[in-house]
Short mmCIF file of N, CA and C in Angstrom, two decimals:
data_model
loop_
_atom_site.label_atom_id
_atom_site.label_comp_id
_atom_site.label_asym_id
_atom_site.label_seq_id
_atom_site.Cartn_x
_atom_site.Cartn_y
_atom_site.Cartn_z
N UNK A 4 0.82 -1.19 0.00
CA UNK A 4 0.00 0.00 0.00
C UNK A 4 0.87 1.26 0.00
N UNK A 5 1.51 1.29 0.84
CA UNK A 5 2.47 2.36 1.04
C UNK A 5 3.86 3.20 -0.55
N UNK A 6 3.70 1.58 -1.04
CA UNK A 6 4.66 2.01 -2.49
C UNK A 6 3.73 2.38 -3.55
N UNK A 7 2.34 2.13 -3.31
CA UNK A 7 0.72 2.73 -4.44
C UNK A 7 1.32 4.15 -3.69
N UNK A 8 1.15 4.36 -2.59
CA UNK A 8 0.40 5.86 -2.44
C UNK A 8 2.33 6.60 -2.66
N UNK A 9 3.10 6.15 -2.46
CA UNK A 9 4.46 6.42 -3.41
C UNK A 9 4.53 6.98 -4.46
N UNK A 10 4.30 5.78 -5.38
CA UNK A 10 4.29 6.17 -6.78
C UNK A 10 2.96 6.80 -7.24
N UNK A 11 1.97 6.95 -6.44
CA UNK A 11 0.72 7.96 -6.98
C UNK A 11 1.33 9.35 -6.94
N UNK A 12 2.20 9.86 -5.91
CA UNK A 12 2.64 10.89 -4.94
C UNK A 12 3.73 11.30 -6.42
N UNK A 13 4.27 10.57 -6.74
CA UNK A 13 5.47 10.48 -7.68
C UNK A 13 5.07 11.04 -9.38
N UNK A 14 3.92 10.23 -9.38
CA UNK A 14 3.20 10.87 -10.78
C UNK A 14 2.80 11.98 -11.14
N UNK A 15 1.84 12.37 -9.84
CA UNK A 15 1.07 13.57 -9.35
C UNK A 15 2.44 14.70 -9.85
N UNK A 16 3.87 14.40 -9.08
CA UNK A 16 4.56 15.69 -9.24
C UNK A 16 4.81 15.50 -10.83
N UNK A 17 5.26 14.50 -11.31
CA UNK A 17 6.03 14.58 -12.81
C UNK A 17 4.73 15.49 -13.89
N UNK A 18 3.37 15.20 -13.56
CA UNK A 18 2.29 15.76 -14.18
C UNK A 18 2.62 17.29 -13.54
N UNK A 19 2.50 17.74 -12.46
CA UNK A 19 2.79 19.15 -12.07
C UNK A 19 3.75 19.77 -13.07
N UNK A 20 4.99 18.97 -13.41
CA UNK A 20 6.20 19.25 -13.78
C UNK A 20 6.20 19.90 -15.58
N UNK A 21 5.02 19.24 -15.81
CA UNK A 21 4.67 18.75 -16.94
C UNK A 21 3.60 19.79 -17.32
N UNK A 22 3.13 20.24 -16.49
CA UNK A 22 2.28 21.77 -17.09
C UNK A 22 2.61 22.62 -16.36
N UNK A 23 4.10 22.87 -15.90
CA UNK A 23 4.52 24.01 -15.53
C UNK A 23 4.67 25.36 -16.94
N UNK A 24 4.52 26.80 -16.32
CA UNK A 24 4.83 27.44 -17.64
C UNK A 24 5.78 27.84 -17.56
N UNK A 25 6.62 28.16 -18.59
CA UNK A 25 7.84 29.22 -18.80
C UNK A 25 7.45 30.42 -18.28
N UNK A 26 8.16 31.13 -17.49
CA UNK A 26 8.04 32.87 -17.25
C UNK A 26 8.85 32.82 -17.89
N UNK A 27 8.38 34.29 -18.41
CA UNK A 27 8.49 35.59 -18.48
C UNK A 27 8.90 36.22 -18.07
N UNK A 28 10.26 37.28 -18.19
CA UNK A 28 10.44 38.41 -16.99
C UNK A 28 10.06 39.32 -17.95
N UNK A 29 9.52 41.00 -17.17
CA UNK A 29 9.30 41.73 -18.09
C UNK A 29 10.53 42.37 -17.24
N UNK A 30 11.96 42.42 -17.85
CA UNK A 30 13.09 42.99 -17.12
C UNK A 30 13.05 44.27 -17.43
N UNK A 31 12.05 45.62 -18.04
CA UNK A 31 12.07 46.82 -18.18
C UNK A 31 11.27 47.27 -17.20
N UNK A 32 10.28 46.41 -16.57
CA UNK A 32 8.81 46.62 -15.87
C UNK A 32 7.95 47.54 -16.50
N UNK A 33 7.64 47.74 -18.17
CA UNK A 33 6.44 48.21 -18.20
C UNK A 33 5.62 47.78 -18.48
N UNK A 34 5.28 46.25 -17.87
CA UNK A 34 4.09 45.94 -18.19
C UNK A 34 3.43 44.82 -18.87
N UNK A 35 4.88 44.94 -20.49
CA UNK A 35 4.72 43.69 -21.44
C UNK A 35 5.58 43.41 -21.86
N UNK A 36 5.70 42.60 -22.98
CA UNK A 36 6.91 41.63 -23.28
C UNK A 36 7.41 42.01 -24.51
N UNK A 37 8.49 42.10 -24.49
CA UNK A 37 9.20 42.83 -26.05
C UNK A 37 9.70 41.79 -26.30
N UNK A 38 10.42 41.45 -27.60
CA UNK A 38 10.88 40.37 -28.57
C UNK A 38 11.89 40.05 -27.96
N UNK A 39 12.89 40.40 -26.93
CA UNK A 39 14.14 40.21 -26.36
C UNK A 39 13.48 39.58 -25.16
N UNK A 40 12.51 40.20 -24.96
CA UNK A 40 12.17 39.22 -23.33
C UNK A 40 11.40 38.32 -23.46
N UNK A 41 10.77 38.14 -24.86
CA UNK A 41 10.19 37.12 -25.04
C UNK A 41 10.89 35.93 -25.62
N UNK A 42 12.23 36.47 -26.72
CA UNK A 42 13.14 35.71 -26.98
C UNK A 42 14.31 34.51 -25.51
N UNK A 43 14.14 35.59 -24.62
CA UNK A 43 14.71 35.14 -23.45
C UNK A 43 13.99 33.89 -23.17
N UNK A 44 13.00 34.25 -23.02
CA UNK A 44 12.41 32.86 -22.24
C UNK A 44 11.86 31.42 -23.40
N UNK A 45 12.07 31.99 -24.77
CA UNK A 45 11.49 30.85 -25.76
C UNK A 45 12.55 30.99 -26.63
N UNK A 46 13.53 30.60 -26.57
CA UNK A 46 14.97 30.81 -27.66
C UNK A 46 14.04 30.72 -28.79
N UNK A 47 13.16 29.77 -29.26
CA UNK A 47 12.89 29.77 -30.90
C UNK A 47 11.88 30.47 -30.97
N UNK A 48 12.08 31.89 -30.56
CA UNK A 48 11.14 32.70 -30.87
C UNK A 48 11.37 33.27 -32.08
N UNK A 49 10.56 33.59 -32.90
CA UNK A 49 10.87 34.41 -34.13
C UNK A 49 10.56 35.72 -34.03
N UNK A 50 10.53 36.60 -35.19
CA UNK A 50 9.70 37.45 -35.49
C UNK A 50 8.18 37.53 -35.83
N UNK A 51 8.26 36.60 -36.45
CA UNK A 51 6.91 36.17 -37.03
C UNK A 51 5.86 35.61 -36.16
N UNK A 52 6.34 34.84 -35.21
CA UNK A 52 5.99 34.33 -34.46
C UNK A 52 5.36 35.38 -33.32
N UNK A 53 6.35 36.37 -32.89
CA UNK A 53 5.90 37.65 -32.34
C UNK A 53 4.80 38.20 -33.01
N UNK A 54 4.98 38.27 -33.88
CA UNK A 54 4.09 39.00 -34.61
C UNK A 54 2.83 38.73 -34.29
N UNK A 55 2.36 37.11 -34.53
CA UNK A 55 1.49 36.37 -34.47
C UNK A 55 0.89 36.45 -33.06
N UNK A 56 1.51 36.43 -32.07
CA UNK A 56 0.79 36.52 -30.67
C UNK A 56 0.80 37.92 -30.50
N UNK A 57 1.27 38.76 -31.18
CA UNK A 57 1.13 40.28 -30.26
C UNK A 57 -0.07 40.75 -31.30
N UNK A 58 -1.47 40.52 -30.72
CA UNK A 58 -2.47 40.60 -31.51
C UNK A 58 -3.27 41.88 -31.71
N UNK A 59 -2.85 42.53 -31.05
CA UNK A 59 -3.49 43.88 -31.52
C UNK A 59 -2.14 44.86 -32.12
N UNK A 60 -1.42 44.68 -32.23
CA UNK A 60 0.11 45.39 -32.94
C UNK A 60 0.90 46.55 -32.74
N UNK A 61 0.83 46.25 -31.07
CA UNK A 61 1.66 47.01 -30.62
C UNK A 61 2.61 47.38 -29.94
N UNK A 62 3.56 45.92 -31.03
CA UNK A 62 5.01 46.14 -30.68
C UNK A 62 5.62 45.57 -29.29
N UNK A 63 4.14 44.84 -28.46
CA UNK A 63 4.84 44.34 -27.43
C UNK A 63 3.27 43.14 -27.20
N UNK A 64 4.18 42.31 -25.99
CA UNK A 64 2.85 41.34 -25.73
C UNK A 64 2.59 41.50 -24.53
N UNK A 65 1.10 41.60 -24.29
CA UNK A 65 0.68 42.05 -23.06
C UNK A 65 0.47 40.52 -22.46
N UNK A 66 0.05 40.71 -21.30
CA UNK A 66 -0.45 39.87 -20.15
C UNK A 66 -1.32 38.04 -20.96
N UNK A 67 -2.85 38.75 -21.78
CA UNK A 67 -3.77 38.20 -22.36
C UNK A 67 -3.84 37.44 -23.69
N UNK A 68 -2.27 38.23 -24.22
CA UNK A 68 -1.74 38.12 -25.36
C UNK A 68 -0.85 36.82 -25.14
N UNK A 69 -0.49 36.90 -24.17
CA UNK A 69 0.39 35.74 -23.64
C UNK A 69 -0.16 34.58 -23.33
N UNK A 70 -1.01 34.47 -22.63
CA UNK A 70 -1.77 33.69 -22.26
C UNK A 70 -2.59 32.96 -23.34
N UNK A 71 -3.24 33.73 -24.03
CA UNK A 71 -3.75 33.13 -25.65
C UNK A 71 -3.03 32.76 -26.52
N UNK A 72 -1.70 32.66 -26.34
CA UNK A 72 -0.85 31.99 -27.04
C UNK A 72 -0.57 30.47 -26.23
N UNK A 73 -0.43 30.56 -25.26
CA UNK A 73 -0.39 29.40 -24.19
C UNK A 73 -1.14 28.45 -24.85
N UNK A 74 -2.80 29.09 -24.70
CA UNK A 74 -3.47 28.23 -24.79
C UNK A 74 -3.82 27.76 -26.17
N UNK A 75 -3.42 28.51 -27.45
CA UNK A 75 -3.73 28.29 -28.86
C UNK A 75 -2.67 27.66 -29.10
N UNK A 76 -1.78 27.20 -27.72
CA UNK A 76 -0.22 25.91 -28.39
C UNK A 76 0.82 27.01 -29.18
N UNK A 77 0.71 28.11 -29.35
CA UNK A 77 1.67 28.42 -30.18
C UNK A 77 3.02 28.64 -29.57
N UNK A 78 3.29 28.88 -28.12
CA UNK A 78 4.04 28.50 -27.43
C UNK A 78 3.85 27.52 -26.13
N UNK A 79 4.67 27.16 -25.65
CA UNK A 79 4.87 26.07 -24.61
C UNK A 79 4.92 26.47 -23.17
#
């Protein structure tokens, strides 16, 4: 019994581990994420790719912008 509730205990974290997210720092603090701080935390970030999540076009990714990328898979 004791090696079930073990390896339940054991899974539980690797799944935690497993939908952890990448931060983000916004290292300027205003707010949102520029292509360097977004490059920071997703090396294969592109341009294009920026482009693509910063959905209203302005040059940076906010909070919501981020998050809807999360969840549309386009980043990890």
């Amino acid at each position: 019994m004791k090696k079930l509730i073990v390896l339940t205990f054991g899974l539980s974290l690797m799944g935690f581990a497993a939908s952890a997210q990448t931060t983000v720092s916004d290292t300027d603090g205003n707010g949102t994420f520029s292509i360097e701080e977004m490059t920071a935390a997703y090396p294969d970030m592109t341009a294009t790719l920026f482009a693509e999540i910063d959905v209203d076009g302005s040059g940076a990714i906010d909070a919501d912008e981020l998050q809807a990328a999360r969840e549309n898979g386009q980043i990890n």
